[in-house]
Each structure stands twice: as C-alpha cells, then as structure tokens.
Coordinates of C-alpha atoms and ligand atoms in Angstrom, one line a residue:
M16 CA 0.2 0.0 0.3
I17 CA 1.2 3.6 -0.9
H18 CA 0.8 6.4 1.9
T19 CA 1.3 10.3 1.6
L20 CA 1.3 12.9 4.2
T21 CA 0.8 15.9 4.6
L22 CA 1.6 18.1 7.6
N23 CA 0.5 21.8 5.7
P24 CA -2.4 20.8 3.7
A25 CA -3.5 23.7 1.0
I26 CA -6.6 25.3 -0.6
D27 CA -5.1 26.6 -3.4
K28 CA -6.6 29.3 -4.8
L29 CA -5.1 30.4 -8.8
L30 CA -5.3 34.0 -9.9
F31 CA -5.4 33.4 -13.6
L32 CA -4.5 37.2 -15.1
P33 CA -2.8 38.4 -18.2
E34 CA 0.7 40.0 -16.1
F35 CA 0.9 41.2 -13.0
K36 CA 1.6 44.1 -11.7
K37 CA 3.1 45.8 -8.8
N38 CA 1.1 49.3 -7.2
I39 CA -1.9 48.8 -9.2
T40 CA -5.3 46.7 -9.3
N41 CA -4.6 44.1 -11.3
R42 CA -8.2 42.3 -12.3
L43 CA -7.8 38.6 -12.8
Q44 CA -9.3 36.8 -15.8
S45 CA -10.5 34.0 -14.2
D46 CA -10.1 32.4 -11.1
D47 CA -10.4 28.7 -9.1
A48 CA -9.8 26.8 -6.2
S49 CA -7.7 23.9 -6.7
M50 CA -5.9 20.8 -3.6
G51 CA -2.9 22.3 -2.4
G52 CA -0.3 20.5 -0.2
K53 CA 2.6 18.4 -1.8
G54 CA 1.5 14.8 -0.7
T55 CA -2.2 15.7 -1.4
H56 CA -1.1 16.4 -5.1
V57 CA 0.7 12.8 -5.5
S58 CA -2.5 11.0 -4.0
M59 CA -4.6 12.2 -6.0
N60 CA -2.0 12.4 -9.4
L61 CA -1.8 7.7 -8.1
H62 CA -5.3 7.9 -8.3
N63 CA -5.5 9.1 -11.6
M64 CA -3.2 6.8 -12.4
G65 CA -5.5 4.1 -11.1
I66 CA -3.3 3.3 -8.1
S67 CA -5.4 3.5 -4.8
N68 CA -3.5 4.7 -1.8
R69 CA -3.8 6.4 2.0
A70 CA -3.6 9.8 2.4
Y71 CA -2.1 11.2 5.4
G72 CA -2.1 14.3 7.2
I73 CA -3.4 16.8 9.5
A74 CA -6.6 19.1 8.6
Y75 CA -8.0 22.3 10.9
G76 CA -11.7 24.1 10.8
E77 CA -13.8 24.8 8.3
T78 CA -10.3 25.2 5.3
G79 CA -9.5 21.1 6.8
S80 CA -13.0 19.9 5.9
K81 CA -13.0 21.1 2.9
I82 CA -9.8 19.8 1.7
I83 CA -11.4 16.2 3.3
Q84 CA -13.7 16.9 1.4
M85 CA -12.3 17.3 -1.8
L86 CA -10.4 14.4 -1.3
E87 CA -12.7 12.0 -0.6
Q88 CA -14.9 13.2 -3.7
Y89 CA -12.3 12.3 -5.5
G90 CA -12.0 8.4 -4.4
I91 CA -8.7 8.7 -2.0
E92 CA -8.5 6.8 1.3
V93 CA -8.3 9.8 3.9
H94 CA -6.6 9.0 7.1
F95 CA -6.8 12.7 8.0
L96 CA -6.1 14.0 11.7
Q97 CA -9.2 16.6 11.7
K98 CA -8.8 19.0 14.1
P99 CA -12.2 21.1 14.4
E100 CA -10.3 24.4 15.9
K101 CA -8.3 26.8 14.3
N102 CA -7.8 26.7 9.9
S103 CA -5.2 25.0 7.5
R104 CA -3.9 27.9 5.0
T105 CA -4.9 29.3 1.7
N106 CA -2.2 30.0 -0.5
Y107 CA -2.8 32.3 -3.4
I108 CA -1.2 31.1 -6.5
I109 CA -1.1 34.1 -9.3
I110 CA -0.6 32.3 -12.6
E111 CA 0.1 35.0 -15.9
E112 CA -0.2 34.6 -19.5
N113 CA 3.8 33.8 -20.4
G114 CA 3.3 30.8 -17.8
D115 CA 5.3 32.7 -14.9
C116 CA 4.1 31.3 -11.7
S117 CA 4.3 32.7 -8.0
T118 CA 3.0 31.1 -4.8
L119 CA 1.8 33.6 -1.6
A120 CA 2.0 30.8 0.6
S121 CA 0.4 31.3 3.7
P122 CA 2.5 29.6 6.9
G123 CA -0.3 27.2 7.8
V124 CA -1.1 26.4 11.4
S125 CA 1.9 25.6 14.0
L126 CA 2.3 21.8 14.4
D127 CA 4.1 21.2 18.1
Q128 CA 5.3 17.8 19.2
D129 CA 1.8 16.2 20.3
I130 CA 0.2 16.5 17.0
I131 CA 3.2 15.1 15.2
D132 CA 3.5 12.2 18.1
E133 CA -0.5 11.4 17.4
I134 CA 0.0 11.4 13.7
T135 CA 3.3 9.4 14.0
A136 CA 1.3 6.7 16.4
R137 CA -1.4 6.6 13.7
L138 CA 1.1 5.9 10.4
I139 CA 3.0 3.2 13.0
E140 CA -0.2 1.5 13.9
E141 CA -1.7 1.5 10.2
L142 CA 1.6 0.7 7.9
E143 CA 2.8 -2.2 7.3
P144 CA 6.5 -3.8 6.3
D145 CA 6.9 -3.0 2.8
D146 CA 4.4 -0.1 2.3
S147 CA 5.5 3.1 0.4
L148 CA 5.7 6.4 2.3
I149 CA 5.8 9.3 0.4
L150 CA 7.1 12.9 2.8
S151 CA 7.3 15.4 0.6
G152 CA 6.6 19.1 1.3
D153 CA 6.6 21.9 3.2
T154 CA 7.1 21.4 7.3
S155 CA 7.5 24.8 8.2
N156 CA 5.0 24.9 10.3
C157 CA 6.4 22.2 12.8
Y158 CA 8.1 22.6 15.8
D159 CA 10.7 21.5 14.0
P160 CA 11.5 22.0 10.4
C161 CA 13.5 18.4 10.6
V162 CA 10.5 17.1 11.6
Y163 CA 10.7 13.9 8.6
N164 CA 14.1 12.9 10.4
Y165 CA 11.9 13.2 13.4
M166 CA 9.6 10.6 12.2
L167 CA 11.4 8.3 10.5
Q168 CA 13.5 7.3 13.4
K169 CA 10.2 6.3 14.7
L170 CA 9.1 5.2 12.2
K171 CA 12.5 2.9 11.3
D172 CA 11.9 -0.9 12.5
K173 CA 8.5 -0.3 10.0
K174 CA 11.0 -1.2 7.4
I175 CA 8.7 1.2 4.7
K176 CA 10.2 2.0 1.4
I177 CA 10.5 6.0 2.0
F178 CA 10.0 8.3 -1.0
L179 CA 11.1 11.7 -0.1
D180 CA 10.8 15.4 -1.4
A181 CA 11.7 17.7 0.7
S182 CA 14.4 20.2 0.5
G183 CA 16.6 22.1 3.1
P184 CA 17.6 20.8 6.6
T185 CA 15.0 17.9 6.2
L186 CA 16.3 17.2 3.1
E187 CA 19.8 17.1 4.8
K188 CA 19.4 15.2 7.7
C189 CA 16.9 12.6 6.3
L190 CA 19.6 11.4 3.7
D191 CA 21.4 9.3 6.8
A192 CA 17.9 7.4 6.8
S193 CA 19.0 6.0 3.5
P194 CA 15.2 7.3 1.8
F195 CA 14.6 4.9 -1.7
L196 CA 14.2 8.0 -3.5
I197 CA 14.5 11.7 -3.6
K198 CA 13.6 14.4 -5.9
P199 CA 15.5 17.3 -5.5
N200 CA 15.3 20.0 -7.3
Q201 CA 17.3 22.1 -9.2
D202 CA 17.5 24.4 -6.4
E203 CA 17.2 22.5 -3.7
L204 CA 20.3 20.0 -5.0
S205 CA 22.3 22.9 -5.0
Q206 CA 21.6 23.9 -1.2
L207 CA 21.7 20.1 -0.3
C208 CA 25.5 20.7 -1.6
G209 CA 26.7 24.0 -0.3
K210 CA 27.5 24.7 -4.5
D211 CA 26.0 26.6 -7.1
L212 CA 25.0 23.3 -9.4
Q213 CA 24.7 24.9 -13.1
T214 CA 26.5 22.8 -15.7
E215 CA 25.0 19.1 -16.3
A216 CA 28.5 17.8 -14.9
D217 CA 27.8 19.7 -11.6
I218 CA 25.0 18.1 -11.5
V219 CA 26.3 15.1 -11.7
S220 CA 29.1 15.3 -10.1
A221 CA 27.1 16.2 -6.9
I222 CA 24.9 13.0 -7.0
E223 CA 27.8 11.2 -7.2
S224 CA 29.1 12.9 -4.4
L225 CA 25.9 11.4 -2.8
S226 CA 26.6 7.5 -3.2
R227 CA 27.8 7.2 0.0
C228 CA 23.8 7.8 1.1
N229 CA 23.1 4.5 -0.2
I230 CA 20.0 6.3 -1.7
P231 CA 18.9 3.8 -5.2
I232 CA 17.1 7.1 -7.1
I233 CA 18.2 10.3 -6.9
A234 CA 15.6 12.1 -10.1
V235 CA 17.1 15.6 -10.1
S236 CA 14.8 17.9 -11.7
L237 CA 15.0 20.8 -13.9
G238 CA 11.4 22.1 -15.3
G239 CA 10.9 22.6 -18.4
D240 CA 15.1 21.1 -19.0
G241 CA 13.5 18.0 -17.8
S242 CA 15.5 15.7 -15.5
I243 CA 18.4 13.9 -14.6
V244 CA 18.6 10.7 -13.1
K245 CA 20.1 7.8 -10.7
Y246 CA 19.0 4.9 -10.6
N247 CA 21.7 2.3 -8.9
D248 CA 24.8 2.7 -10.7
T249 CA 23.3 4.4 -13.8
I250 CA 23.2 7.8 -14.4
Y251 CA 20.3 9.1 -17.2
R252 CA 19.3 13.0 -18.8
V253 CA 15.3 13.2 -19.3
I254 CA 14.2 15.5 -22.0
P255 CA 10.9 16.3 -21.9
P256 CA 8.5 17.7 -25.0
E257 CA 7.7 21.2 -25.5
V258 CA 4.2 22.0 -24.5
S259 CA 2.5 25.5 -23.9
V260 CA 2.7 26.1 -20.3
C261 CA 0.4 26.9 -18.7
N262 CA 0.9 26.2 -14.5
T263 CA 4.4 25.1 -13.8
I264 CA 3.0 25.0 -9.9
G265 CA 2.5 20.9 -9.0
C266 CA 4.7 19.3 -11.8
G267 CA 7.2 17.8 -9.4
D268 CA 4.5 16.6 -7.4
C269 CA 3.5 14.6 -10.2
F270 CA 6.6 13.8 -11.6
L271 CA 6.7 12.6 -8.8
S272 CA 3.7 10.1 -8.8
G273 CA 5.2 9.4 -11.9
M274 CA 8.1 7.9 -10.5
I275 CA 6.2 5.8 -8.0
Y276 CA 3.9 4.5 -10.6
G277 CA 6.0 2.9 -12.4
I278 CA 8.4 1.4 -9.4
E279 CA 4.9 0.0 -8.5
K280 CA 4.4 -1.4 -11.3
N281 CA 7.3 -3.1 -11.7
Y282 CA 8.4 -1.1 -15.0
P283 CA 11.9 -0.5 -16.6
I284 CA 13.5 2.6 -15.9
E285 CA 13.0 3.8 -18.7
K286 CA 9.7 3.4 -19.0
T287 CA 8.9 4.7 -15.4
L288 CA 11.2 7.9 -16.5
T289 CA 9.2 8.9 -19.8
I290 CA 5.9 8.3 -18.0
A291 CA 6.6 10.8 -15.2
T292 CA 8.3 13.1 -17.7
A293 CA 5.3 12.5 -19.5
V294 CA 2.3 13.2 -17.4
S295 CA 4.6 16.6 -15.2
A296 CA 5.1 17.7 -18.5
A297 CA 0.7 16.9 -19.1
T298 CA 0.4 18.7 -16.0
A299 CA 2.8 21.9 -17.2
E300 CA -0.1 22.6 -19.8
S301 CA -3.0 21.9 -17.5
R302 CA -4.7 24.6 -16.0
F303 CA -4.5 23.0 -12.3
S304 CA -1.5 22.1 -10.0
V305 CA -2.9 18.6 -10.1
G306 CA -4.5 16.2 -12.3
F307 CA -3.5 15.9 -16.0
D308 CA -5.5 15.1 -19.7
P309 CA -4.2 10.8 -19.6
V310 CA -4.7 11.1 -23.3
R311 CA -2.4 14.1 -24.0
A312 CA 0.4 12.8 -21.7
K313 CA 0.1 8.9 -23.4
K314 CA 1.0 10.9 -26.5
L315 CA 3.6 13.1 -24.8
A316 CA 5.1 10.2 -23.6
G317 CA 6.3 9.3 -27.7
Q318 CA 8.6 12.4 -27.3
V319 CA 10.2 11.9 -24.0
K320 CA 13.8 12.0 -25.1
I321 CA 16.5 9.7 -22.6
T322 CA 20.1 9.0 -22.8
Q323 CA 22.5 7.2 -20.3
L324 CA 25.2 9.5 -19.0
N325 CA 27.7 7.2 -18.1
Ligands
LIG428 P1 7.3 21.7 -7.9 O1 8.0 21.6 -6.2 O2 6.8 23.3 -8.0 O3 6.3 20.7 -8.2 P2 9.4 21.3 -8.8 O4 10.7 22.6 -8.5 O5 10.1 20.1 -7.7 O6 8.6 21.4 -8.9 P3 10.1 20.7 -11.6 O7 12.0 20.8 -11.8 O8 10.3 22.2 -12.1 O9 10.1 20.4 -10.0 O10 9.5 20.0 -12.5 C1 9.2 18.6 -12.2 C2 9.8 18.0 -13.7 O11 8.0 18.7 -14.3 C3 10.5 18.2 -14.7 O12 11.6 16.8 -14.4 C4 10.6 17.9 -16.1 O13 10.1 16.8 -16.7 C5 8.5 18.8 -16.2 N1 8.6 20.2 -16.5 C6 8.4 20.7 -15.6 N2 7.7 22.0 -16.3 C7 7.9 21.5 -17.5 C8 8.4 22.6 -18.6 N3 7.9 23.7 -18.8 N4 8.0 21.9 -19.9 C9 8.0 20.4 -20.0 N5 7.7 19.5 -18.3 C10 8.2 20.5 -17.1
LIG429 MG1 9.1 19.9 -5.5

C-alpha cells in the first residue's frame, strides 16, 4: 500500500491574469480553487493513474474539512487527523499568460510535538512492512522543520520504503535514513551540496557525491529542461517534450507520482522515467496544479528523450 503525508495541507486559489503589475489594481481574467499541499497532489495523481493509496495529514477547521471533502470526492482513502479548531491554510497562486507562476504561501497552523506524535502513532499503527510512504512538502509549520527525520526514526522498525521530496535541513538530515528515492530540484540540490550547480556536469558530480548515502534513486528535476536521474549506478538524462505552459505548480509532484507509479508497476527504469516526464509535462499544460489529461500524457510520452550519461 502507498501512503502520502501532508503536514501543511492547503486550498490553492489560482488567480489567472495577463501580467501581474505592482502598485496597481490587477484585474483577474478568472480564478479557481484547487487542492494544495504536495502529499495530497501525489495521492490525487496516483489515483488518476489507477493506484489506490491512503492520504495522511492534519486538517484544521472549515478549510481542513473542505480539503478532506475534496480528497474523498476524488475517491482517495483519507486517514487525516481532523481538528475542529483553527483553520488549515489557503495559498494564492498568481498565474500569468506567459506561464510565470508565483505562490503566496500562508504559514499554516503551527504543529507542536504532541500533534506530530499523534500522526506518527497513526502511521506506526496502520503501516505494514514493505509499504511505501511519500514524505513531501512543507514542514515550516512544525516545531522542528526537520520533523521528517524525527518521524523516520520512529518508523525505522517498520521497514517501509521512503520517497522523499523535501528541501533544506530536512532533506539533509533524512539522507542518513537512506530513503528509496529523493527528488530535489536544481535549487534544492544546490542548497544540499552548498554549491551553485549550473551545468549538467555539476549536477552529475553532485549526484555522485551522494553515493555514500545508499539512495537507489536520485531524481533531480530541472523544470522545462527535464531531469537527471541516478538509478542504482546508472545516470540518465531525460528531455521532456516541448509544451505550451499554462501552470507549472505541481509539476514536481506529478513527476514524483509518475516515478512512484512506474516503480509500483515494476516497469523498467526507462519506461518509468518516460511516464513521469510525460505526466508532468501534461500537468504544465493544464490550468490546475493537480490532475492531467491522460490521453495527452500518452501522446507526450512518445516525445520524451532519454540518454545514458555514464
Ligand atoms: P514543484 O515543487 O513546484 O512541484 P519542482 O521544482 O519540484 O516543482 P520541476 O523541476 O519544476 O519540479 O518539474 C518537475 C518535472 O516536471 C521536470 O523534471 C519536467 O520533467 C516536468 N516539467 C516541469 N516544467 C516543465 C515544462 N515547462 N515543460 C515540460 N515539462 C516540464
Ligand atoms: Mg518540488
């Protein structure tokens, strides 16, 4: 079974306008609401691909109820802690006609150690050995932003497969727990290595420097430039198809979802990379931050290029 965790879920308000200008009244072309929070995005994408999964997280107040309702309506098995007090956050995403996307992220409800212990206890109780746990997204609302590391220590005996999409000190601290997969983007890998990684060679040597951590899959995503992915000892360069970009928020979550899908299906790595790249390119074309057109993704898969770098 696959489980996702979202510690700071959100409703994303999508604000579409031709171009955002400061110090004037910007008139929106349209607006929409979409699910926010990376773990929930992965749950929804996996569900779209026919992979059942459980969504864990913590939801507060009315916005939290809406988040749970949206997930349930989508058909996801929701195992969130639901708290009547306070309110889960709402983020605002400015989406301009040229494809630029800017997020105004609210801090969200602060999580203390007691609530983290409560959700961790639920995971310990409900997860089985060999299950997969997707730890992705914001932990800045937690008493300790390295909370994933704390949770992994507690879950150690469960022998679960960890997929980690995190950044900063959390990512660094969790490397010792040897996750099965990490998915830093270029900035996140630069921060992890303490260097401004610019070229393909920079990224490859940064990936190689992590070999001591025993992480089977290191997938470095590079936005519209695709990805560089280490699978066991082989490093692949993946070039996505060119698409007409509408909203790139959530592409990373969809890429991760595609990787999980291929791994779950036991597909060869090239097929897994092709699917992950195609579904995330289809997400870039879509208005929403989660959900993609499967027919379009299938067509885009035929245009993904993969080469081996070593
Ligand atoms: P986020 O955290 O906002 O979801 P991210 O920075 O983690 O994003 P990206 O590197 O932006 O993730 O994107 C993940 C993958 O999505 C890329 O590796 C690529 O395959 C695909 N992708 C992103 N942007 C585009 C684009 N403009 N055209 C085609 N594919 C894209
Ligand atoms: Mg990301």
